Amino acid sequence: MALPDNELANNAKLTALARALRDLHKQLIHVETQYFGAVGSPLEHLQLVANHPHFAWLQKLSGLMTQMDERLDEPEPVTAAEAVAYRKAIEALIGPSENGDAEFRAKYNTLLHDGTEIVMAHGAVRKLLAGITG
């Protein structure tokens, strides 16, 4: 059974958004790692990102990305309401939501001013978010 165009579009939009979020997340980890200092092996780096308080604020974004990936793995198509809910959850973290996560946003905005790679990744995410409407 073929999916309606709007459901295909929701899945495609959320898939593109998930890719863009992974790039943004990678750039955030890269800059935070530079601030943190030497981390050792890739496995030690992964352990730090997952468990060290310096990186803990990123877990909110990591968790949201995991939820999106798990939802995209389900056979049922993503509804417009689900796509909008993901958009709002992301905007609560990275802006421009008025009712956002102030703690996350403060750290995020600091890093947003520290690297062109983060600015570019942020712009890509914002562009994709703008295409998700109810």
mmCIF file of N, CA and C in Angstrom:
data_model
loop_
_atom_site.group_PDB
_atom_site.id
_atom_site.type_symbol
_atom_site.label_atom_id
_atom_site.label_comp_id
_atom_site.label_asym_id
_atom_site.label_seq_id
_atom_site.Cartn_x
_atom_site.Cartn_y
_atom_site.Cartn_z
ATOM 1 N N MET A 1 0.836 -1.182 0.000
ATOM 2 C CA MET A 1 0.000 0.000 0.000
ATOM 3 C C MET A 1 0.883 1.249 0.000
ATOM 4 N N ALA A 2 0.639 2.138 -0.918
ATOM 5 C CA ALA A 2 1.426 3.368 -1.027
ATOM 6 C C ALA A 2 0.951 4.372 0.016
ATOM 7 N N LEU A 3 1.903 5.122 0.530
ATOM 8 C CA LEU A 3 1.581 6.146 1.513
ATOM 9 C C LEU A 3 1.127 7.421 0.803
ATOM 10 N N PRO A 4 0.204 8.152 1.422
ATOM 11 C CA PRO A 4 -0.169 9.446 0.843
ATOM 12 C C PRO A 4 1.042 10.369 0.798
ATOM 13 N N ASP A 5 1.013 11.314 -0.150
ATOM 14 C CA ASP A 5 2.143 12.228 -0.338
ATOM 15 C C ASP A 5 2.500 12.990 0.933
ATOM 16 N N ASN A 6 1.492 13.428 1.702
ATOM 17 C CA ASN A 6 1.779 14.218 2.895
ATOM 18 C C ASN A 6 2.489 13.375 3.957
ATOM 19 N N GLU A 7 2.149 12.089 4.050
ATOM 20 C CA GLU A 7 2.824 11.218 5.013
ATOM 21 C C GLU A 7 4.249 10.922 4.559
ATOM 22 N N LEU A 8 4.445 10.737 3.268
ATOM 23 C CA LEU A 8 5.795 10.569 2.736
ATOM 24 C C LEU A 8 6.617 11.819 3.012
ATOM 25 N N ALA A 9 5.991 12.970 2.827
ATOM 26 C CA ALA A 9 6.690 14.234 3.065
ATOM 27 C C ALA A 9 7.086 14.369 4.530
ATOM 28 N N ASN A 10 6.205 13.982 5.447
ATOM 29 C CA ASN A 10 6.536 14.062 6.871
ATOM 30 C C ASN A 10 7.738 13.179 7.197
ATOM 31 N N ASN A 11 7.742 11.965 6.676
ATOM 32 C CA ASN A 11 8.873 11.063 6.921
ATOM 33 C C ASN A 11 10.161 11.628 6.322
ATOM 34 N N ALA A 12 10.068 12.145 5.107
ATOM 35 C CA ALA A 12 11.250 12.702 4.441
ATOM 36 C C ALA A 12 11.768 13.927 5.192
ATOM 37 N N LYS A 13 10.866 14.784 5.630
ATOM 38 C CA LYS A 13 11.277 15.980 6.373
ATOM 39 C C LYS A 13 11.938 15.607 7.692
ATOM 40 N N LEU A 14 11.353 14.642 8.400
ATOM 41 C CA LEU A 14 11.920 14.239 9.680
ATOM 42 C C LEU A 14 13.247 13.511 9.492
ATOM 43 N N THR A 15 13.384 12.749 8.417
ATOM 44 C CA THR A 15 14.654 12.081 8.129
ATOM 45 C C THR A 15 15.745 13.107 7.837
ATOM 46 N N ALA A 16 15.430 14.104 7.038
ATOM 47 C CA ALA A 16 16.407 15.168 6.742
ATOM 48 C C ALA A 16 16.754 15.934 8.013
ATOM 49 N N LEU A 17 15.764 16.200 8.843
ATOM 50 C CA LEU A 17 15.993 16.905 10.098
ATOM 51 C C LEU A 17 16.888 16.080 11.022
ATOM 52 N N ALA A 18 16.655 14.781 11.078
ATOM 53 C CA ALA A 18 17.488 13.914 11.926
ATOM 54 C C ALA A 18 18.944 13.954 11.475
ATOM 55 N N ARG A 19 19.180 13.948 10.169
ATOM 56 C CA ARG A 19 20.556 14.041 9.647
ATOM 57 C C ARG A 19 21.189 15.380 10.028
ATOM 58 N N ALA A 20 20.428 16.453 9.868
ATOM 59 C CA ALA A 20 20.945 17.784 10.197
ATOM 60 C C ALA A 20 21.232 17.900 11.691
ATOM 61 N N LEU A 21 20.382 17.307 12.524
ATOM 62 C CA LEU A 21 20.616 17.333 13.972
ATOM 63 C C LEU A 21 21.870 16.555 14.347
ATOM 64 N N ARG A 22 22.111 15.437 13.663
ATOM 65 C CA ARG A 22 23.331 14.668 13.935
ATOM 66 C C ARG A 22 24.571 15.506 13.627
ATOM 67 N N ASP A 23 24.530 16.265 12.533
ATOM 68 C CA ASP A 23 25.665 17.123 12.199
ATOM 69 C C ASP A 23 25.829 18.222 13.250
ATOM 70 N N LEU A 24 24.731 18.849 13.644
ATOM 71 C CA LEU A 24 24.788 19.888 14.674
ATOM 72 C C LEU A 24 25.343 19.308 15.979
ATOM 73 N N HIS A 25 24.858 18.158 16.374
ATOM 74 C CA HIS A 25 25.299 17.488 17.601
ATOM 75 C C HIS A 25 26.799 17.195 17.538
ATOM 76 N N LYS A 26 27.247 16.720 16.393
ATOM 77 C CA LYS A 26 28.672 16.417 16.199
ATOM 78 C C LYS A 26 29.508 17.690 16.358
ATOM 79 N N GLN A 27 29.046 18.789 15.773
ATOM 80 C CA GLN A 27 29.783 20.049 15.870
ATOM 81 C C GLN A 27 29.811 20.561 17.305
ATOM 82 N N LEU A 28 28.700 20.426 18.017
ATOM 83 C CA LEU A 28 28.651 20.841 19.424
ATOM 84 C C LEU A 28 29.621 20.026 20.267
ATOM 85 N N ILE A 29 29.644 18.718 20.038
ATOM 86 C CA ILE A 29 30.571 17.853 20.779
ATOM 87 C C ILE A 29 32.010 18.229 20.456
ATOM 88 N N HIS A 30 32.277 18.519 19.197
ATOM 89 C CA HIS A 30 33.637 18.880 18.791
ATOM 90 C C HIS A 30 34.122 20.122 19.546
ATOM 91 N N VAL A 31 33.299 21.159 19.577
ATOM 92 C CA VAL A 31 33.702 22.397 20.251
ATOM 93 C C VAL A 31 33.783 22.180 21.762
ATOM 94 N N GLU A 32 32.811 21.479 22.341
ATOM 95 C CA GLU A 32 32.859 21.210 23.779
ATOM 96 C C GLU A 32 34.093 20.387 24.142
ATOM 97 N N THR A 33 34.489 19.480 23.274
ATOM 98 C CA THR A 33 35.687 18.678 23.521
ATOM 99 C C THR A 33 36.932 19.556 23.518
ATOM 100 N N GLN A 34 36.970 20.536 22.626
ATOM 101 C CA GLN A 34 38.104 21.461 22.615
ATOM 102 C C GLN A 34 38.187 22.218 23.933
ATOM 103 N N TYR A 35 37.057 22.623 24.470
ATOM 104 C CA TYR A 35 37.042 23.320 25.765
ATOM 105 C C TYR A 35 37.442 22.381 26.896
ATOM 106 N N PHE A 36 37.040 21.123 26.775
ATOM 107 C CA PHE A 36 37.318 20.150 27.824
ATOM 108 C C PHE A 36 38.806 19.823 27.911
ATOM 109 N N GLY A 37 39.430 19.621 26.757
ATOM 110 C CA GLY A 37 40.845 19.262 26.717
ATOM 111 C C GLY A 37 41.044 17.844 26.234
ATOM 112 N N ALA A 38 42.239 17.321 26.445
ATOM 113 C CA ALA A 38 42.600 15.991 25.957
ATOM 114 C C ALA A 38 41.618 14.930 26.472
ATOM 115 N N VAL A 39 41.223 14.035 25.562
ATOM 116 C CA VAL A 39 40.236 13.020 25.938
ATOM 117 C C VAL A 39 40.728 11.588 25.752
ATOM 118 N N GLY A 40 41.837 11.379 25.110
ATOM 119 C CA GLY A 40 42.338 10.019 24.919
ATOM 120 C C GLY A 40 41.754 9.358 23.691
ATOM 121 N N SER A 41 41.482 8.094 23.814
ATOM 122 C CA SER A 41 41.007 7.283 22.689
ATOM 123 C C SER A 41 39.557 7.636 22.331
ATOM 124 N N PRO A 42 39.108 7.199 21.150
ATOM 125 C CA PRO A 42 37.702 7.419 20.785
ATOM 126 C C PRO A 42 36.725 6.808 21.796
ATOM 127 N N LEU A 43 37.082 5.661 22.354
ATOM 128 C CA LEU A 43 36.212 5.042 23.359
ATOM 129 C C LEU A 43 36.156 5.896 24.628
ATOM 130 N N GLU A 44 37.299 6.430 25.039
ATOM 131 C CA GLU A 44 37.323 7.317 26.205
ATOM 132 C C GLU A 44 36.519 8.587 25.929
ATOM 133 N N HIS A 45 36.620 9.076 24.713
ATOM 134 C CA HIS A 45 35.853 10.259 24.324
ATOM 135 C C HIS A 45 34.358 9.972 24.418
ATOM 136 N N LEU A 46 33.934 8.841 23.891
ATOM 137 C CA LEU A 46 32.532 8.453 23.959
ATOM 138 C C LEU A 46 32.061 8.357 25.408
ATOM 139 N N GLN A 47 32.893 7.755 26.266
ATOM 140 C CA GLN A 47 32.549 7.648 27.682
ATOM 141 C C GLN A 47 32.394 9.035 28.315
ATOM 142 N N LEU A 48 33.278 9.952 27.978
ATOM 143 C CA LEU A 48 33.186 11.316 28.507
ATOM 144 C C LEU A 48 31.895 11.994 28.052
ATOM 145 N N VAL A 49 31.609 11.905 26.772
ATOM 146 C CA VAL A 49 30.413 12.550 26.235
ATOM 147 C C VAL A 49 29.158 11.974 26.892
ATOM 148 N N ALA A 50 29.164 10.677 27.139
ATOM 149 C CA ALA A 50 27.992 10.029 27.723
ATOM 150 C C ALA A 50 27.872 10.238 29.227
ATOM 151 N N ASN A 51 28.998 10.425 29.923
ATOM 152 C CA ASN A 51 28.944 10.375 31.384
ATOM 153 C C ASN A 51 29.498 11.580 32.130
ATOM 154 N N HIS A 52 30.315 12.404 31.500
ATOM 155 C CA HIS A 52 30.958 13.503 32.236
ATOM 156 C C HIS A 52 30.006 14.705 32.344
ATOM 157 N N PRO A 53 29.968 15.353 33.499
ATOM 158 C CA PRO A 53 29.087 16.515 33.694
ATOM 159 C C PRO A 53 29.314 17.645 32.686
ATOM 160 N N HIS A 54 30.532 17.775 32.168
ATOM 161 C CA HIS A 54 30.829 18.831 31.197
ATOM 162 C C HIS A 54 29.935 18.709 29.955
ATOM 163 N N PHE A 55 29.612 17.479 29.585
ATOM 164 C CA PHE A 55 28.827 17.218 28.373
ATOM 165 C C PHE A 55 27.353 16.919 28.669
ATOM 166 N N ALA A 56 26.972 16.903 29.933
ATOM 167 C CA ALA A 56 25.630 16.450 30.328
ATOM 168 C C ALA A 56 24.509 17.249 29.668
ATOM 169 N N TRP A 57 24.712 18.526 29.461
ATOM 170 C CA TRP A 57 23.663 19.356 28.882
ATOM 171 C C TRP A 57 23.264 18.886 27.487
ATOM 172 N N LEU A 58 24.193 18.240 26.770
ATOM 173 C CA LEU A 58 23.911 17.756 25.414
ATOM 174 C C LEU A 58 22.999 16.535 25.391
ATOM 175 N N GLN A 59 22.822 15.899 26.542
ATOM 176 C CA GLN A 59 21.999 14.689 26.589
ATOM 177 C C GLN A 59 20.538 14.965 26.229
ATOM 178 N N LYS A 60 20.071 16.182 26.459
ATOM 179 C CA LYS A 60 18.695 16.520 26.070
ATOM 180 C C LYS A 60 18.541 16.429 24.555
ATOM 181 N N LEU A 61 19.520 16.944 23.826
ATOM 182 C CA LEU A 61 19.486 16.864 22.369
ATOM 183 C C LEU A 61 19.704 15.424 21.913
ATOM 184 N N SER A 62 20.629 14.729 22.546
ATOM 185 C CA SER A 62 20.896 13.325 22.198
ATOM 186 C C SER A 62 19.635 12.483 22.366
ATOM 187 N N GLY A 63 18.932 12.686 23.476
ATOM 188 C CA GLY A 63 17.714 11.918 23.736
ATOM 189 C C GLY A 63 16.626 12.197 22.715
ATOM 190 N N LEU A 64 16.476 13.454 22.350
ATOM 191 C CA LEU A 64 15.479 13.824 21.349
ATOM 192 C C LEU A 64 15.819 13.214 19.994
ATOM 193 N N MET A 65 17.098 13.215 19.645
ATOM 194 C CA MET A 65 17.534 12.600 18.391
ATOM 195 C C MET A 65 17.241 11.100 18.395
ATOM 196 N N THR A 66 17.473 10.457 19.519
ATOM 197 C CA THR A 66 17.197 9.023 19.643
ATOM 198 C C THR A 66 15.709 8.746 19.465
ATOM 199 N N GLN A 67 14.871 9.568 20.094
ATOM 200 C CA GLN A 67 13.414 9.401 19.940
ATOM 201 C C GLN A 67 12.996 9.535 18.480
ATOM 202 N N MET A 68 13.556 10.525 17.789
ATOM 203 C CA MET A 68 13.221 10.720 16.377
ATOM 204 C C MET A 68 13.650 9.516 15.542
ATOM 205 N N ASP A 69 14.872 9.046 15.771
ATOM 206 C CA ASP A 69 15.364 7.898 15.009
ATOM 207 C C ASP A 69 14.502 6.668 15.250
ATOM 208 N N GLU A 70 14.131 6.438 16.514
ATOM 209 C CA GLU A 70 13.279 5.287 16.825
ATOM 210 C C GLU A 70 11.917 5.423 16.154
ATOM 211 N N ARG A 71 11.366 6.628 16.146
ATOM 212 C CA ARG A 71 10.070 6.841 15.507
ATOM 213 C C ARG A 71 10.167 6.621 14.006
ATOM 214 N N LEU A 72 11.243 7.071 13.393
ATOM 215 C CA LEU A 72 11.416 6.879 11.954
ATOM 216 C C LEU A 72 11.619 5.416 11.586
ATOM 217 N N ASP A 73 12.080 4.612 12.535
ATOM 218 C CA ASP A 73 12.261 3.183 12.284
ATOM 219 C C ASP A 73 10.943 2.407 12.330
ATOM 220 N N GLU A 74 9.903 3.009 12.868
ATOM 221 C CA GLU A 74 8.603 2.344 12.939
ATOM 222 C C GLU A 74 7.968 2.295 11.551
ATOM 223 N N PRO A 75 7.181 1.252 11.288
ATOM 224 C CA PRO A 75 6.587 1.124 9.955
ATOM 225 C C PRO A 75 5.499 2.163 9.650
ATOM 226 N N GLU A 76 4.824 2.659 10.674
ATOM 227 C CA GLU A 76 3.767 3.632 10.440
ATOM 228 C C GLU A 76 4.379 4.975 10.058
ATOM 229 N N PRO A 77 3.747 5.673 9.127
ATOM 230 C CA PRO A 77 4.275 6.982 8.720
ATOM 231 C C PRO A 77 4.130 8.010 9.833
ATOM 232 N N VAL A 78 4.988 8.989 9.802
ATOM 233 C CA VAL A 78 4.952 10.093 10.754
ATOM 234 C C VAL A 78 3.793 11.002 10.386
ATOM 235 N N THR A 79 2.985 11.347 11.375
ATOM 236 C CA THR A 79 1.868 12.255 11.120
ATOM 237 C C THR A 79 2.361 13.700 11.170
ATOM 238 N N ALA A 80 1.557 14.585 10.623
ATOM 239 C CA ALA A 80 1.895 16.013 10.663
ATOM 240 C C ALA A 80 1.994 16.486 12.114
ATOM 241 N N ALA A 81 1.103 16.005 12.972
ATOM 242 C CA ALA A 81 1.126 16.408 14.383
ATOM 243 C C ALA A 81 2.415 15.954 15.064
ATOM 244 N N GLU A 82 2.876 14.750 14.746
ATOM 245 C CA GLU A 82 4.139 14.270 15.321
ATOM 246 C C GLU A 82 5.312 15.111 14.829
ATOM 247 N N ALA A 83 5.333 15.420 13.557
ATOM 248 C CA ALA A 83 6.421 16.224 13.004
ATOM 249 C C ALA A 83 6.456 17.596 13.673
ATOM 250 N N VAL A 84 5.294 18.196 13.860
ATOM 251 C CA VAL A 84 5.218 19.504 14.522
ATOM 252 C C VAL A 84 5.677 19.388 15.978
ATOM 253 N N ALA A 85 5.321 18.301 16.644
ATOM 254 C CA ALA A 85 5.755 18.107 18.034
ATOM 255 C C ALA A 85 7.281 18.016 18.119
ATOM 256 N N TYR A 86 7.901 17.330 17.180
ATOM 257 C CA TYR A 86 9.365 17.274 17.156
ATOM 258 C C TYR A 86 9.951 18.659 16.888
ATOM 259 N N ARG A 87 9.348 19.394 15.956
ATOM 260 C CA ARG A 87 9.823 20.752 15.684
ATOM 261 C C ARG A 87 9.789 21.600 16.954
ATOM 262 N N LYS A 88 8.675 21.542 17.673
ATOM 263 C CA LYS A 88 8.534 22.339 18.898
ATOM 264 C C LYS A 88 9.540 21.903 19.964
ATOM 265 N N ALA A 89 9.788 20.610 20.080
ATOM 266 C CA ALA A 89 10.754 20.115 21.067
ATOM 267 C C ALA A 89 12.164 20.596 20.739
ATOM 268 N N ILE A 90 12.503 20.595 19.460
ATOM 269 C CA ILE A 90 13.831 21.072 19.045
ATOM 270 C C ILE A 90 13.926 22.576 19.258
ATOM 271 N N GLU A 91 12.882 23.297 18.889
ATOM 272 C CA GLU A 91 12.884 24.746 19.080
ATOM 273 C C GLU A 91 12.952 25.128 20.557
ATOM 274 N N ALA A 92 12.435 24.281 21.431
ATOM 275 C CA ALA A 92 12.544 24.539 22.874
ATOM 276 C C ALA A 92 14.013 24.497 23.310
ATOM 277 N N LEU A 93 14.816 23.736 22.580
ATOM 278 C CA LEU A 93 16.240 23.649 22.910
ATOM 279 C C LEU A 93 17.060 24.727 22.206
ATOM 280 N N ILE A 94 16.910 24.834 20.892
ATOM 281 C CA ILE A 94 17.820 25.704 20.129
ATOM 282 C C ILE A 94 17.196 27.034 19.727
ATOM 283 N N GLY A 95 15.928 27.232 20.024
ATOM 284 C CA GLY A 95 15.263 28.477 19.685
ATOM 285 C C GLY A 95 14.441 28.332 18.417
ATOM 286 N N PRO A 96 13.539 29.228 18.186
ATOM 287 C CA PRO A 96 13.293 30.488 18.882
ATOM 288 C C PRO A 96 12.185 30.427 19.923
ATOM 289 N N SER A 97 11.770 29.265 20.369
ATOM 290 C CA SER A 97 10.661 29.139 21.308
ATOM 291 C C SER A 97 10.844 30.033 22.537
ATOM 292 N N GLU A 98 9.788 30.742 22.882
ATOM 293 C CA GLU A 98 9.806 31.615 24.057
ATOM 294 C C GLU A 98 9.868 30.783 25.348
ATOM 295 N N ASN A 99 9.276 29.610 25.312
ATOM 296 C CA ASN A 99 9.201 28.748 26.497
ATOM 297 C C ASN A 99 10.262 27.657 26.452
ATOM 298 N N GLY A 100 11.433 28.005 26.012
ATOM 299 C CA GLY A 100 12.485 27.021 25.828
ATOM 300 C C GLY A 100 13.187 26.631 27.111
ATOM 301 N N ASP A 101 14.118 25.727 26.949
ATOM 302 C CA ASP A 101 14.949 25.232 28.039
ATOM 303 C C ASP A 101 16.081 26.238 28.247
ATOM 304 N N ALA A 102 15.963 27.076 29.271
ATOM 305 C CA ALA A 102 16.908 28.178 29.480
ATOM 306 C C ALA A 102 18.330 27.686 29.720
ATOM 307 N N GLU A 103 18.472 26.597 30.464
ATOM 308 C CA GLU A 103 19.809 26.073 30.760
ATOM 309 C C GLU A 103 20.496 25.587 29.479
ATOM 310 N N PHE A 104 19.787 24.792 28.700
ATOM 311 C CA PHE A 104 20.340 24.306 27.439
ATOM 312 C C PHE A 104 20.653 25.482 26.525
ATOM 313 N N ARG A 105 19.696 26.395 26.402
ATOM 314 C CA ARG A 105 19.822 27.522 25.475
ATOM 315 C C ARG A 105 21.028 28.390 25.811
ATOM 316 N N ALA A 106 21.298 28.599 27.091
ATOM 317 C CA ALA A 106 22.443 29.428 27.477
ATOM 318 C C ALA A 106 23.748 28.809 26.989
ATOM 319 N N LYS A 107 23.914 27.516 27.197
ATOM 320 C CA LYS A 107 25.136 26.838 26.752
ATOM 321 C C LYS A 107 25.189 26.789 25.226
ATOM 322 N N TYR A 108 24.057 26.503 24.620
ATOM 323 C CA TYR A 108 23.982 26.415 23.160
ATOM 324 C C TYR A 108 24.340 27.757 22.514
ATOM 325 N N ASN A 109 23.750 28.828 23.005
ATOM 326 C CA ASN A 109 24.006 30.147 22.419
ATOM 327 C C ASN A 109 25.466 30.554 22.568
ATOM 328 N N THR A 110 26.096 30.162 23.671
ATOM 329 C CA THR A 110 27.523 30.437 23.843
ATOM 330 C C THR A 110 28.321 29.740 22.744
ATOM 331 N N LEU A 111 28.038 28.469 22.512
ATOM 332 C CA LEU A 111 28.769 27.728 21.476
ATOM 333 C C LEU A 111 28.413 28.210 20.079
ATOM 334 N N LEU A 112 27.189 28.670 19.907
ATOM 335 C CA LEU A 112 26.755 29.166 18.599
ATOM 336 C C LEU A 112 27.610 30.343 18.148
ATOM 337 N N HIS A 113 28.151 31.076 19.095
ATOM 338 C CA HIS A 113 29.013 32.216 18.773
ATOM 339 C C HIS A 113 30.487 31.843 18.680
ATOM 340 N N ASP A 114 30.796 30.560 18.896
ATOM 341 C CA ASP A 114 32.198 30.136 18.948
ATOM 342 C C ASP A 114 32.694 29.392 17.717
ATOM 343 N N GLY A 115 31.854 29.132 16.761
ATOM 344 C CA GLY A 115 32.346 28.384 15.609
ATOM 345 C C GLY A 115 31.442 28.482 14.406
ATOM 346 N N THR A 116 32.047 28.718 13.256
ATOM 347 C CA THR A 116 31.244 28.814 12.036
ATOM 348 C C THR A 116 30.580 27.481 11.691
ATOM 349 N N GLU A 117 31.223 26.366 12.062
ATOM 350 C CA GLU A 117 30.627 25.059 11.769
ATOM 351 C C GLU A 117 29.304 24.900 12.508
ATOM 352 N N ILE A 118 29.255 25.390 13.744
ATOM 353 C CA ILE A 118 28.012 25.299 14.512
ATOM 354 C C ILE A 118 26.961 26.228 13.911
ATOM 355 N N VAL A 119 27.367 27.409 13.501
ATOM 356 C CA VAL A 119 26.434 28.346 12.881
ATOM 357 C C VAL A 119 25.841 27.735 11.614
ATOM 358 N N MET A 120 26.680 27.124 10.802
ATOM 359 C CA MET A 120 26.201 26.507 9.560
ATOM 360 C C MET A 120 25.241 25.352 9.856
ATOM 361 N N ALA A 121 25.596 24.510 10.818
ATOM 362 C CA ALA A 121 24.741 23.371 11.180
ATOM 363 C C ALA A 121 23.422 23.875 11.771
ATOM 364 N N HIS A 122 23.489 24.925 12.581
ATOM 365 C CA HIS A 122 22.283 25.521 13.160
ATOM 366 C C HIS A 122 21.371 26.040 12.046
ATOM 367 N N GLY A 123 21.961 26.728 11.071
ATOM 368 C CA GLY A 123 21.182 27.249 9.952
ATOM 369 C C GLY A 123 20.489 26.145 9.167
ATOM 370 N N ALA A 124 21.190 25.045 8.971
ATOM 371 C CA ALA A 124 20.591 23.914 8.243
ATOM 372 C C ALA A 124 19.403 23.335 9.015
ATOM 373 N N VAL A 125 19.547 23.222 10.330
ATOM 374 C CA VAL A 125 18.456 22.710 11.154
ATOM 375 C C VAL A 125 17.289 23.689 11.125
ATOM 376 N N ARG A 126 17.562 24.982 11.285
ATOM 377 C CA ARG A 126 16.483 25.987 11.277
ATOM 378 C C ARG A 126 15.719 25.971 9.949
ATOM 379 N N LYS A 127 16.444 25.810 8.851
ATOM 380 C CA LYS A 127 15.787 25.774 7.532
ATOM 381 C C LYS A 127 14.847 24.579 7.433
ATOM 382 N N LEU A 128 15.275 23.436 7.911
ATOM 383 C CA LEU A 128 14.427 22.249 7.874
ATOM 384 C C LEU A 128 13.240 22.384 8.820
ATOM 385 N N LEU A 129 13.470 22.994 9.990
ATOM 386 C CA LEU A 129 12.362 23.197 10.938
ATOM 387 C C LEU A 129 11.285 24.089 10.334
ATOM 388 N N ALA A 130 11.705 25.084 9.576
ATOM 389 C CA ALA A 130 10.740 26.001 8.961
ATOM 390 C C ALA A 130 9.822 25.286 7.969
ATOM 391 N N GLY A 131 10.288 24.188 7.424
ATOM 392 C CA GLY A 131 9.475 23.433 6.466
ATOM 393 C C GLY A 131 8.499 22.459 7.108
ATOM 394 N N ILE A 132 8.526 22.359 8.420
ATOM 395 C CA ILE A 132 7.614 21.465 9.135
ATOM 396 C C ILE A 132 6.465 22.299 9.700
ATOM 397 N N THR A 133 5.318 22.142 9.092
ATOM 398 C CA THR A 133 4.140 22.898 9.508
ATOM 399 C C THR A 133 2.992 21.951 9.779
ATOM 400 N N GLY A 134 2.028 22.437 10.532
ATOM 401 C CA GLY A 134 0.887 21.605 10.929
ATOM 402 C C GLY A 134 -0.181 21.488 9.942
#
